[in-house]
GROMACS .gro file of C-alpha atoms in nm:
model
   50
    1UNK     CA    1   8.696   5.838  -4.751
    2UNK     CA    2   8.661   5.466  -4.847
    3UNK     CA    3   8.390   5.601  -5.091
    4UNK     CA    4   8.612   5.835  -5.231
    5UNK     CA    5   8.904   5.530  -5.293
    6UNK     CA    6   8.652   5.305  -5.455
    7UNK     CA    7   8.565   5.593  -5.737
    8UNK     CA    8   8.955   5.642  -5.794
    9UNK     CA    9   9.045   5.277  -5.800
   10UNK     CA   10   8.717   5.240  -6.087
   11UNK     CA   11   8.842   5.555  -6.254
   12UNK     CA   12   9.212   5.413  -6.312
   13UNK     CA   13   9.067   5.118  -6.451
   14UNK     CA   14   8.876   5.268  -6.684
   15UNK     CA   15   9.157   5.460  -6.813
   16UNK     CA   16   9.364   5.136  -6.807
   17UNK     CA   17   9.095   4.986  -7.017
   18UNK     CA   18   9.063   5.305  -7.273
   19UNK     CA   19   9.469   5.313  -7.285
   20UNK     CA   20   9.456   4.905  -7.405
   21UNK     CA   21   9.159   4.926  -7.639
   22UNK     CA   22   9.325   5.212  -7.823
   23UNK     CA   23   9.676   5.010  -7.792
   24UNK     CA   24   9.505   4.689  -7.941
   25UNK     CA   25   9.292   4.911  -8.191
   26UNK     CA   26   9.632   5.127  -8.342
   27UNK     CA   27   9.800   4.784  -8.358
   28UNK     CA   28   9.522   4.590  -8.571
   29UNK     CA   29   9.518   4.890  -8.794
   30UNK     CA   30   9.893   4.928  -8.834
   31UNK     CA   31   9.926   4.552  -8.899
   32UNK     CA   32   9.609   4.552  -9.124
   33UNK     CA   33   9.763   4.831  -9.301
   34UNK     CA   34  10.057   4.660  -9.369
   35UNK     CA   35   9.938   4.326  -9.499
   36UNK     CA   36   9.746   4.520  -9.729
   37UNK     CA   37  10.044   4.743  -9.884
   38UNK     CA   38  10.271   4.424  -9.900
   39UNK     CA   39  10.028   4.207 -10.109
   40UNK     CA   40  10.204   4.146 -10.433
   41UNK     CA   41   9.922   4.182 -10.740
   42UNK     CA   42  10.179   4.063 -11.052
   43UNK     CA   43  10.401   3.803 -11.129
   44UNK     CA   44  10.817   3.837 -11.095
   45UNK     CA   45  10.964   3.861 -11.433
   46UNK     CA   46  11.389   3.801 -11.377
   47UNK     CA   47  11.596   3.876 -11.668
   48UNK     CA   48  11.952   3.753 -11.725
   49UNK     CA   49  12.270   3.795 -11.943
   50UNK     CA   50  12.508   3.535 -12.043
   0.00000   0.00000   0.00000
């Protein structure tokens, strides 16, 4: 029975562990992602009328 309680309690925190790595891993792509889309190439041209 003890036996049995150690495997579960390993188990859970190996699916703990799985749950934050992909967490961590869909968060570094999703920011990585969007410093690359918001990375301005050209220069701001502003035009105005009198």
């Amino acid at each position: 029975m003890i036996f049995m309680k150690k495997i579960d309690l390993k188990n859970k925190k190996v699916r703990l562990f799985i749950v934050l790595a992909v967490c961590i891993l869909l968060i570094g792509g999703t920011y990585a992602y969007w410093i690359l889309t918001l990375t301005q190439t050209g220069t701001n041209k502003i035009a105005s009328s009198s």
